PDB file of C-alpha atoms in Angstrom:
ATOM      1  CA  MET A 231       2.594 104.018  88.508  1.00  0.00           C
ATOM      2  CA  SER A 232       6.253 104.839  88.136  1.00  0.00           C
ATOM      3  CA  ILE A 233       8.806 102.788  86.297  1.00  0.00           C
ATOM      4  CA  PHE A 234      12.434 103.100  87.176  1.00  0.00           C
ATOM      5  CA  GLN A 235      15.136 101.986  84.860  1.00  0.00           C
ATOM      6  CA  LYS A 236      18.513 101.230  86.273  1.00  0.00           C
ATOM      7  CA  THR A 237      21.498 101.417  84.011  1.00  0.00           C
ATOM      8  CA  VAL A 238      24.567  99.368  84.679  1.00  0.00           C
ATOM      9  CA  GLU A 239      27.695 101.415  84.591  1.00  0.00           C
ATOM     10  CA  HIS A 240      30.782  99.687  83.351  1.00  0.00           C
ATOM     11  CA  GLN A 241      33.889 100.353  85.343  1.00  0.00           C
ATOM     12  CA  PRO A 242      36.745 101.626  83.181  1.00  0.00           C
ATOM     13  CA  GLU A 243      39.485  99.058  82.742  1.00  0.00           C
ATOM     14  CA  LEU A 244      43.119 100.042  83.094  1.00  0.00           C
ATOM     15  CA  ARG A 245      45.351  98.691  80.404  1.00  0.00           C
ATOM     16  CA  LEU A 246      48.286  96.587  81.483  1.00  0.00           C
ATOM     17  CA  GLU A 247      50.801  98.952  79.842  1.00  0.00           C
ATOM     18  CA  ASP A 248      49.375 101.981  81.684  1.00  0.00           C
ATOM     19  CA  ALA A 249      49.352 100.101  84.969  1.00  0.00           C
ATOM     20  CA  GLY A 250      53.006  99.221  84.438  1.00  0.00           C
ATOM     21  CA  ARG A 251      53.995 102.863  83.858  1.00  0.00           C
ATOM     22  CA  ILE A 252      52.068 103.997  86.942  1.00  0.00           C
ATOM     23  CA  LEU A 253      53.760 101.352  89.081  1.00  0.00           C
ATOM     24  CA  LYS A 254      57.165 102.377  87.725  1.00  0.00           C
ATOM     25  CA  ASN A 255      56.511 106.056  88.584  1.00  0.00           C
ATOM     26  CA  VAL A 256      55.394 105.117  92.082  1.00  0.00           C
ATOM     27  CA  PHE A 257      58.633 103.226  92.674  1.00  0.00           C
ATOM     28  CA  LYS A 258      60.623 106.191  91.285  1.00  0.00           C
ATOM     29  CA  GLU A 259      58.873 108.822  93.431  1.00  0.00           C
ATOM     30  CA  ASN A 260      59.435 106.774  96.574  1.00  0.00           C
ATOM     31  CA  ASN A 261      63.050 105.980  95.772  1.00  0.00           C
ATOM     32  CA  VAL A 262      62.322 102.283  95.708  1.00  0.00           C
ATOM     33  CA  GLU A 263      64.058  99.864  93.461  1.00  0.00           C
ATOM     34  CA  PRO A 264      61.749  98.903  90.598  1.00  0.00           C
ATOM     35  CA  ASN A 265      60.080  95.504  90.731  1.00  0.00           C
ATOM     36  CA  SER A 266      62.201  92.896  88.952  1.00  0.00           C
ATOM     37  CA  VAL A 267      59.162  90.742  88.125  1.00  0.00           C
ATOM     38  CA  PRO A 268      57.199  92.040  85.129  1.00  0.00           C
ATOM     39  CA  LEU A 269      53.622  93.075  85.780  1.00  0.00           C
ATOM     40  CA  GLU A 270      52.448  90.633  83.121  1.00  0.00           C
ATOM     41  CA  VAL A 271      53.924  87.753  85.114  1.00  0.00           C
ATOM     42  CA  LEU A 272      52.310  88.975  88.338  1.00  0.00           C
ATOM     43  CA  THR A 273      48.944  89.253  86.620  1.00  0.00           C
ATOM     44  CA  ALA A 274      49.222  85.788  85.095  1.00  0.00           C
ATOM     45  CA  TYR A 275      50.157  84.323  88.496  1.00  0.00           C
ATOM     46  CA  SER A 276      47.174  86.042  90.108  1.00  0.00           C
ATOM     47  CA  ASN A 277      44.835  84.546  87.525  1.00  0.00           C
ATOM     48  CA  TYR A 278      46.454  81.149  88.078  1.00  0.00           C
ATOM     49  CA  ARG A 279      45.819  81.417  91.838  1.00  0.00           C
ATOM     50  CA  LYS A 280      42.168  82.278  91.215  1.00  0.00           C
ATOM     51  CA  GLU A 281      41.686  79.315  88.880  1.00  0.00           C
ATOM     52  CA  ARG A 282      43.446  76.996  91.325  1.00  0.00           C
ATOM     53  CA  PHE A 283      41.285  78.222  94.195  1.00  0.00           C
ATOM     54  CA  SER A 284      38.122  77.652  92.134  1.00  0.00           C
ATOM     55  CA  LEU A 285      39.263  74.117  91.277  1.00  0.00           C
ATOM     56  CA  GLN A 286      40.053  73.348  94.918  1.00  0.00           C
ATOM     57  CA  ARG A 287      36.684  74.671  96.014  1.00  0.00           C
ATOM     58  CA  MET A 288      34.902  72.534  93.403  1.00  0.00           C
ATOM     59  CA  ILE A 289      36.815  69.428  94.533  1.00  0.00           C
ATOM     60  CA  ILE A 290      35.867  70.114  98.153  1.00  0.00           C
ATOM     61  CA  VAL A 291      32.201  70.482  97.203  1.00  0.00           C
ATOM     62  CA  ILE A 292      32.282  67.175  95.294  1.00  0.00           C
ATOM     63  CA  ILE A 293      33.925  65.403  98.240  1.00  0.00           C
ATOM     64  CA  MET A 294      31.300  66.802 100.619  1.00  0.00           C
ATOM     65  CA  VAL A 295      28.454  65.640  98.344  1.00  0.00           C
ATOM     66  CA  LEU A 296      29.974  62.154  98.056  1.00  0.00           C
ATOM     67  CA  PHE A 297      30.433  62.031 101.818  1.00  0.00           C
ATOM     68  CA  MET A 298      26.762  62.907 102.312  1.00  0.00           C
ATOM     69  CA  LEU A 299      25.685  60.250  99.787  1.00  0.00           C
ATOM     70  CA  LEU A 300      27.967  57.594 101.240  1.00  0.00           C
ATOM     71  CA  PRO A 301      25.380  56.158 103.679  1.00  0.00           C
ATOM     72  CA  LEU A 302      23.000  55.583 100.760  1.00  0.00           C
ATOM     73  CA  LEU A 303      25.495  53.224  99.153  1.00  0.00           C
ATOM     74  CA  PHE A 304      25.149  50.783 102.063  1.00  0.00           C
ATOM     75  CA  ILE A 305      21.358  50.708 102.494  1.00  0.00           C
ATOM     76  CA  PRO A 306      20.507  46.967 102.505  1.00  0.00           C
ATOM     77  CA  SER A 307      17.726  45.375 100.474  1.00  0.00           C
ATOM     78  CA  ILE A 308      15.034  44.296 102.936  1.00  0.00           C
ATOM     79  CA  PHE A 309      11.921  42.449 101.744  1.00  0.00           C
ATOM     80  CA  THR A 310       9.204  40.067 102.896  1.00  0.00           C
ATOM     81  CA  ILE A 311       7.546  37.169 101.062  1.00  0.00           C
ATOM     82  CA  GLN A 312       4.078  35.853 101.851  1.00  0.00           C
ATOM     83  CA  THR A 313       2.149  33.025 100.224  1.00  0.00           C
ATOM     84  CA  ASN A 314      -1.220  33.883  98.704  1.00  0.00           C
ATOM     85  CA  THR A 315      -2.638  30.405  99.295  1.00  0.00           C
ATOM     86  CA  ALA A 316      -2.484  27.846 102.076  1.00  0.00           C
ATOM     87  CA  GLN A 317       0.274  25.270 101.836  1.00  0.00           C
ATOM     88  CA  SER A 318      -2.341  22.536 101.353  1.00  0.00           C
ATOM     89  CA  GLU A 319      -3.724  24.198  98.225  1.00  0.00           C
ATOM     90  CA  ILE A 320      -2.485  23.721  94.688  1.00  0.00           C
ATOM     91  CA  ASN A 321      -0.232  25.987  92.591  1.00  0.00           C
ATOM     92  CA  PRO A 322       0.672  28.589  95.254  1.00  0.00           C
ATOM     93  CA  THR A 323       1.715  32.133  94.369  1.00  0.00           C
ATOM     94  CA  TYR A 324       3.715  34.549  96.500  1.00  0.00           C
ATOM     95  CA  THR A 325       3.671  38.300  97.180  1.00  0.00           C
ATOM     96  CA  LEU A 326       7.021  40.019  97.631  1.00  0.00           C
ATOM     97  CA  GLU A 327       7.183  43.473  99.237  1.00  0.00           C
ATOM     98  CA  VAL A 328      10.397  45.494  99.353  1.00  0.00           C
ATOM     99  CA  THR A 329      10.513  47.622 102.510  1.00  0.00           C
ATOM    100  CA  SER A 330      13.758  49.448 101.640  1.00  0.00           C
ATOM    101  CA  ARG A 331      13.119  52.987 100.375  1.00  0.00           C
ATOM    102  CA  MET A 332      15.906  52.760  97.834  1.00  0.00           C
ATOM    103  CA  PRO A 333      14.636  52.103  94.264  1.00  0.00           C
ATOM    104  CA  VAL A 334      14.729  48.487  93.123  1.00  0.00           C
ATOM    105  CA  LYS A 335      17.157  47.600  90.342  1.00  0.00           C
ATOM    106  CA  ARG A 336      16.342  43.927  89.797  1.00  0.00           C
ATOM    107  CA  ILE A 337      14.364  41.019  91.270  1.00  0.00           C
ATOM    108  CA  THR A 338      15.075  37.442  90.269  1.00  0.00           C
ATOM    109  CA  ALA A 339      13.649  34.091  91.352  1.00  0.00           C
ATOM    110  CA  GLU A 340      14.807  30.644  90.300  1.00  0.00           C
ATOM    111  CA  ILE A 341      14.261  26.996  91.142  1.00  0.00           C
ATOM    112  CA  ASN A 342      16.956  24.476  90.200  1.00  0.00           C
ATOM    113  CA  GLY A 343      18.451  26.965  87.755  1.00  0.00           C
ATOM    114  CA  ARG A 344      15.102  27.703  86.070  1.00  0.00           C
ATOM    115  CA  ASN A 345      13.805  31.267  86.126  1.00  0.00           C
ATOM    116  CA  VAL A 346      10.491  31.860  87.888  1.00  0.00           C
ATOM    117  CA  PRO A 347       8.147  34.599  86.560  1.00  0.00           C
ATOM    118  CA  VAL A 348       8.104  37.774  88.672  1.00  0.00           C
ATOM    119  CA  TYR A 349       5.450  40.439  88.006  1.00  0.00           C
ATOM    120  CA  GLU A 350       5.356  43.990  89.377  1.00  0.00           C
ATOM    121  CA  MET A 351       1.949  44.614  90.974  1.00  0.00           C
ATOM    122  CA  ASP A 352       2.568  48.017  92.600  1.00  0.00           C
ATOM    123  CA  ALA A 353       5.408  50.205  93.844  1.00  0.00           C
ATOM    124  CA  HIS A 354       7.802  47.817  95.638  1.00  0.00           C
ATOM    125  CA  VAL A 355       5.181  45.020  95.464  1.00  0.00           C
ATOM    126  CA  TYR A 356       5.706  41.957  93.229  1.00  0.00           C
ATOM    127  CA  SER A 357       4.003  38.647  92.499  1.00  0.00           C
ATOM    128  CA  ILE A 358       5.962  35.399  92.089  1.00  0.00           C
ATOM    129  CA  GLU A 359       4.361  32.405  90.349  1.00  0.00           C
ATOM    130  CA  PRO A 360       6.444  29.207  90.515  1.00  0.00           C
ATOM    131  CA  MET A 361       6.065  26.769  87.635  1.00  0.00           C
ATOM    132  CA  VAL A 362       7.808  23.809  89.301  1.00  0.00           C
ATOM    133  CA  ASN A 363       8.374  22.397  92.761  1.00  0.00           C
ATOM    134  CA  GLY A 364      11.653  22.827  94.613  1.00  0.00           C
ATOM    135  CA  ARG A 365      13.711  25.272  96.659  1.00  0.00           C
ATOM    136  CA  MET A 366      13.165  28.779  95.281  1.00  0.00           C
ATOM    137  CA  ALA A 367      15.872  31.446  95.659  1.00  0.00           C
ATOM    138  CA  VAL A 368      14.575  35.029  95.519  1.00  0.00           C
ATOM    139  CA  THR A 369      17.141  37.829  95.111  1.00  0.00           C
ATOM    140  CA  VAL A 370      16.392  41.548  95.438  1.00  0.00           C
ATOM    141  CA  THR A 371      18.989  44.041  94.168  1.00  0.00           C
ATOM    142  CA  LEU A 372      18.705  47.795  94.814  1.00  0.00           C
ATOM    143  CA  VAL A 373      20.114  50.578  92.633  1.00  0.00           C
ATOM    144  CA  ASN A 374      23.080  50.835  95.024  1.00  0.00           C
ATOM    145  CA  ASN A 375      23.855  47.173  94.126  1.00  0.00           C
ATOM    146  CA  GLN A 376      23.074  45.985  97.662  1.00  0.00           C
ATOM    147  CA  GLN A 377      21.266  42.652  97.468  1.00  0.00           C
ATOM    148  CA  SER A 378      19.849  39.957  99.717  1.00  0.00           C
ATOM    149  CA  VAL A 379      18.470  36.453  99.153  1.00  0.00           C
ATOM    150  CA  GLN A 380      15.634  34.461 100.697  1.00  0.00           C
ATOM    151  CA  TYR A 381      14.842  30.773 100.159  1.00  0.00           C
ATOM    152  CA  ILE A 382      11.364  29.217 100.031  1.00  0.00           C
ATOM    153  CA  ASP A 383      10.421  25.543  99.668  1.00  0.00           C
ATOM    154  CA  VAL A 384       7.741  25.403  96.960  1.00  0.00           C
ATOM    155  CA  GLY A 385       5.359  22.456  96.727  1.00  0.00           C
ATOM    156  CA  ASN A 386       2.005  21.435  95.247  1.00  0.00           C
ATOM    157  CA  VAL A 387       2.805  22.970  91.879  1.00  0.00           C
ATOM    158  CA  ASP A 388       1.199  20.955  89.081  1.00  0.00           C
ATOM    159  CA  LEU A 389       0.489  22.600  85.736  1.00  0.00           C
ATOM    160  CA  GLU A 390       0.699  19.546  83.445  1.00  0.00           C
ATOM    161  CA  ALA A 391      -2.050  17.063  82.599  1.00  0.00           C
ATOM    162  CA  PRO A 392      -1.562  13.288  82.824  1.00  0.00           C
ATOM    163  CA  VAL A 393       0.212  11.644  79.899  1.00  0.00           C
ATOM    164  CA  LEU A 394      -0.866   8.573  77.901  1.00  0.00           C
ATOM    165  CA  ILE A 395       2.099   6.185  77.749  1.00  0.00           C
ATOM    166  CA  SER A 396       0.643   3.330  75.700  1.00  0.00           C
ATOM    167  CA  THR A 397      -2.538   1.463  74.786  1.00  0.00           C
ATOM    168  CA  GLU A 398      -3.401  -2.201  74.456  1.00  0.00           C
ATOM    169  CA  THR A 399      -6.457  -4.102  73.207  1.00  0.00           C
ATOM    170  CA  ARG A 400      -7.155  -7.647  74.376  1.00  0.00           C
ATOM    171  CA  ASP A 401      -9.989  -9.776  75.746  1.00  0.00           C
ATOM    172  CA  GLY A 402     -12.561  -7.244  74.589  1.00  0.00           C
ATOM    173  CA  LEU A 403     -11.016  -4.429  76.618  1.00  0.00           C
ATOM    174  CA  VAL A 404      -9.014  -1.302  75.803  1.00  0.00           C
ATOM    175  CA  TYR A 405      -6.179  -0.712  78.261  1.00  0.00           C
ATOM    176  CA  LEU A 406      -4.901   2.839  78.779  1.00  0.00           C
ATOM    177  CA  TYR A 407      -1.533   3.132  80.542  1.00  0.00           C
ATOM    178  CA  LEU A 408      -1.020   6.568  82.086  1.00  0.00           C
ATOM    179  CA  SER A 409       1.562   8.610  83.956  1.00  0.00           C
ATOM    180  CA  ASP A 410       1.530  11.891  85.887  1.00  0.00           C
ATOM    181  CA  THR A 411       4.616  13.621  87.282  1.00  0.00           C
ATOM    182  CA  GLY A 412       2.607  16.071  89.376  1.00  0.00           C
ATOM    183  CA  LEU A 413       0.196  15.456  92.218  1.00  0.00           C
ATOM    184  CA  GLY A 414      -1.161  12.259  90.704  1.00  0.00           C
ATOM    185  CA  ILE A 415      -4.146  11.085  88.661  1.00  0.00           C
ATOM    186  CA  ASP A 416      -7.593  11.508  90.176  1.00  0.00           C
ATOM    187  CA  TYR A 417      -8.931   8.089  89.154  1.00  0.00           C
ATOM    188  CA  ALA A 418     -12.177   8.597  91.066  1.00  0.00           C
ATOM    189  CA  ASN A 419     -13.202  11.354  88.665  1.00  0.00           C
ATOM    190  CA  VAL A 420     -12.254   9.673  85.386  1.00  0.00           C
ATOM    191  CA  SER A 421     -15.224   9.895  83.040  1.00  0.00           C
ATOM    192  CA  THR A 422     -16.022   8.361  79.651  1.00  0.00           C
ATOM    193  CA  ILE A 423     -18.817   9.544  77.389  1.00  0.00           C
ATOM    194  CA  SER A 424     -19.879   7.923  74.150  1.00  0.00           C
ATOM    195  CA  ALA A 425     -20.650   9.835  70.976  1.00  0.00           C
ATOM    196  CA  GLY A 426     -24.322   9.355  71.819  1.00  0.00           C
ATOM    197  CA  GLY A 427     -23.876  11.084  75.182  1.00  0.00           C
ATOM    198  CA  GLU A 428     -23.995   7.965  77.361  1.00  0.00           C
ATOM    199  CA  ALA A 429     -21.599   7.503  80.278  1.00  0.00           C
ATOM    200  CA  VAL A 430     -19.376   4.445  80.085  1.00  0.00           C
ATOM    201  CA  LYS A 431     -17.861   3.057  83.276  1.00  0.00           C
ATOM    202  CA  PRO A 432     -14.316   1.654  83.253  1.00  0.00           C
ATOM    203  CA  GLN A 433     -14.131  -2.122  83.563  1.00  0.00           C
ATOM    204  CA  PHE A 434     -11.442  -1.737  86.218  1.00  0.00           C
ATOM    205  CA  ILE A 435      -8.722   0.663  87.357  1.00  0.00           C
ATOM    206  CA  ASP A 436      -5.264  -0.280  88.621  1.00  0.00           C
ATOM    207  CA  GLU A 437      -3.794   2.802  90.298  1.00  0.00           C
ATOM    208  CA  LYS A 438      -0.479   1.127  91.130  1.00  0.00           C
ATOM    209  CA  VAL A 439       0.178   0.235  87.510  1.00  0.00           C
ATOM    210  CA  GLY A 440      -1.502   3.393  86.205  1.00  0.00           C
ATOM    211  CA  CYS A 441      -3.983   1.555  84.025  1.00  0.00           C
ATOM    212  CA  ILE A 442      -7.611   2.105  83.056  1.00  0.00           C
ATOM    213  CA  ALA A 443      -9.507  -0.693  81.273  1.00  0.00           C
ATOM    214  CA  LEU A 444     -12.558   0.224  79.199  1.00  0.00           C
ATOM    215  CA  PRO A 445     -15.002  -2.034  77.350  1.00  0.00           C
ATOM    216  CA  TYR A 446     -14.204  -2.219  73.659  1.00  0.00           C
ATOM    217  CA  PRO A 447     -16.482   0.500  72.260  1.00  0.00           C
ATOM    218  CA  ASN A 448     -19.096   0.204  69.555  1.00  0.00           C
ATOM    219  CA  GLU A 449     -18.834   3.909  68.866  1.00  0.00           C
ATOM    220  CA  THR A 450     -16.452   6.786  69.464  1.00  0.00           C
ATOM    221  CA  LEU A 451     -15.630   7.467  73.106  1.00  0.00           C
ATOM    222  CA  ASN A 452     -14.380  10.648  74.786  1.00  0.00           C
ATOM    223  CA  VAL A 453     -12.284   9.867  77.853  1.00  0.00           C
ATOM    224  CA  TYR A 454     -11.501  12.585  80.429  1.00  0.00           C
ATOM    225  CA  ILE A 455      -8.657  11.828  82.862  1.00  0.00           C
ATOM    226  CA  PRO A 456      -8.025  14.579  85.485  1.00  0.00           C
ATOM    227  CA  ASP A 457      -5.274  14.926  88.055  1.00  0.00           C
ATOM    228  CA  PHE A 458      -5.570  16.395  91.539  1.00  0.00           C
ATOM    229  CA  ALA A 459      -4.609  19.844  90.192  1.00  0.00           C
ATOM    230  CA  GLU A 460      -7.613  19.739  87.804  1.00  0.00           C
ATOM    231  CA  ASN A 461      -5.404  19.363  84.739  1.00  0.00           C
ATOM    232  CA  THR A 462      -7.323  17.065  82.396  1.00  0.00           C
ATOM    233  CA  LEU A 463      -6.155  14.737  79.633  1.00  0.00           C
ATOM    234  CA  GLN A 464      -8.794  14.193  76.943  1.00  0.00           C
ATOM    235  CA  LEU A 465      -8.609  11.097  74.748  1.00  0.00           C
ATOM    236  CA  VAL A 466     -10.785  10.144  71.794  1.00  0.00           C
ATOM    237  CA  ILE A 467     -11.152   6.404  71.143  1.00  0.00           C
ATOM    238  CA  SER A 468     -12.592   5.697  67.711  1.00  0.00           C
ATOM    239  CA  ILE A 469     -13.477   2.382  66.063  1.00  0.00           C
ATOM    240  CA  GLU A 470     -11.292   1.389  63.142  1.00  0.00           C
ATOM    241  CA  GLY A 471     -13.074   1.725  59.829  1.00  0.00           C
ATOM    242  CA  LYS A 472     -15.588   4.278  61.167  1.00  0.00           C
TER     243      LYS A 472
END
């Protein structure tokens, strides 16, 4: 095996003073009037031209790169939204898929000014879980600040249990007055269990008024009041003095 070593030879540099004398002799030998512009000025101007040319070339390269990137600045944000549950089902969620190849900068969803949770499931795939009913605005913004909006009417969202408004005791009955701002109270599945484990049937139910009447208990009662979204209000009715 042979190894060759190449040495770099440095070209000798001519000093500016020597170059000036040589140029002066050349003018003299050829009977030419000496140059009125000093060699130092000519050299400085030459360096200035080189620097200016380099700057112009760099500016041209930057303009060409920006021109090539210009179409990317106008790529629109395109996305699709699909529901994960049928419209008849409760508490629907939605899958959002961004089909634009440009990276996503921001995704927002809101209903009546309230933010809706948005979760990233995969690359360009997101899950939206509304907490209230209403018209939902979904906005997708790409890194080039191009954005688009889609609107979806959201219904059947009910995440809150029924609320006890007041109670009343008269004629040997306990009246429970209830309210539900969601899908409504499921009166057919109201259940009452005594401390001994026995089921107690309501004396009567008035759905229009929102009232459940129970027999005055002899022992502690646990009352379970569900709504149609399976949110359940649990009440404990205890006897005074026990």
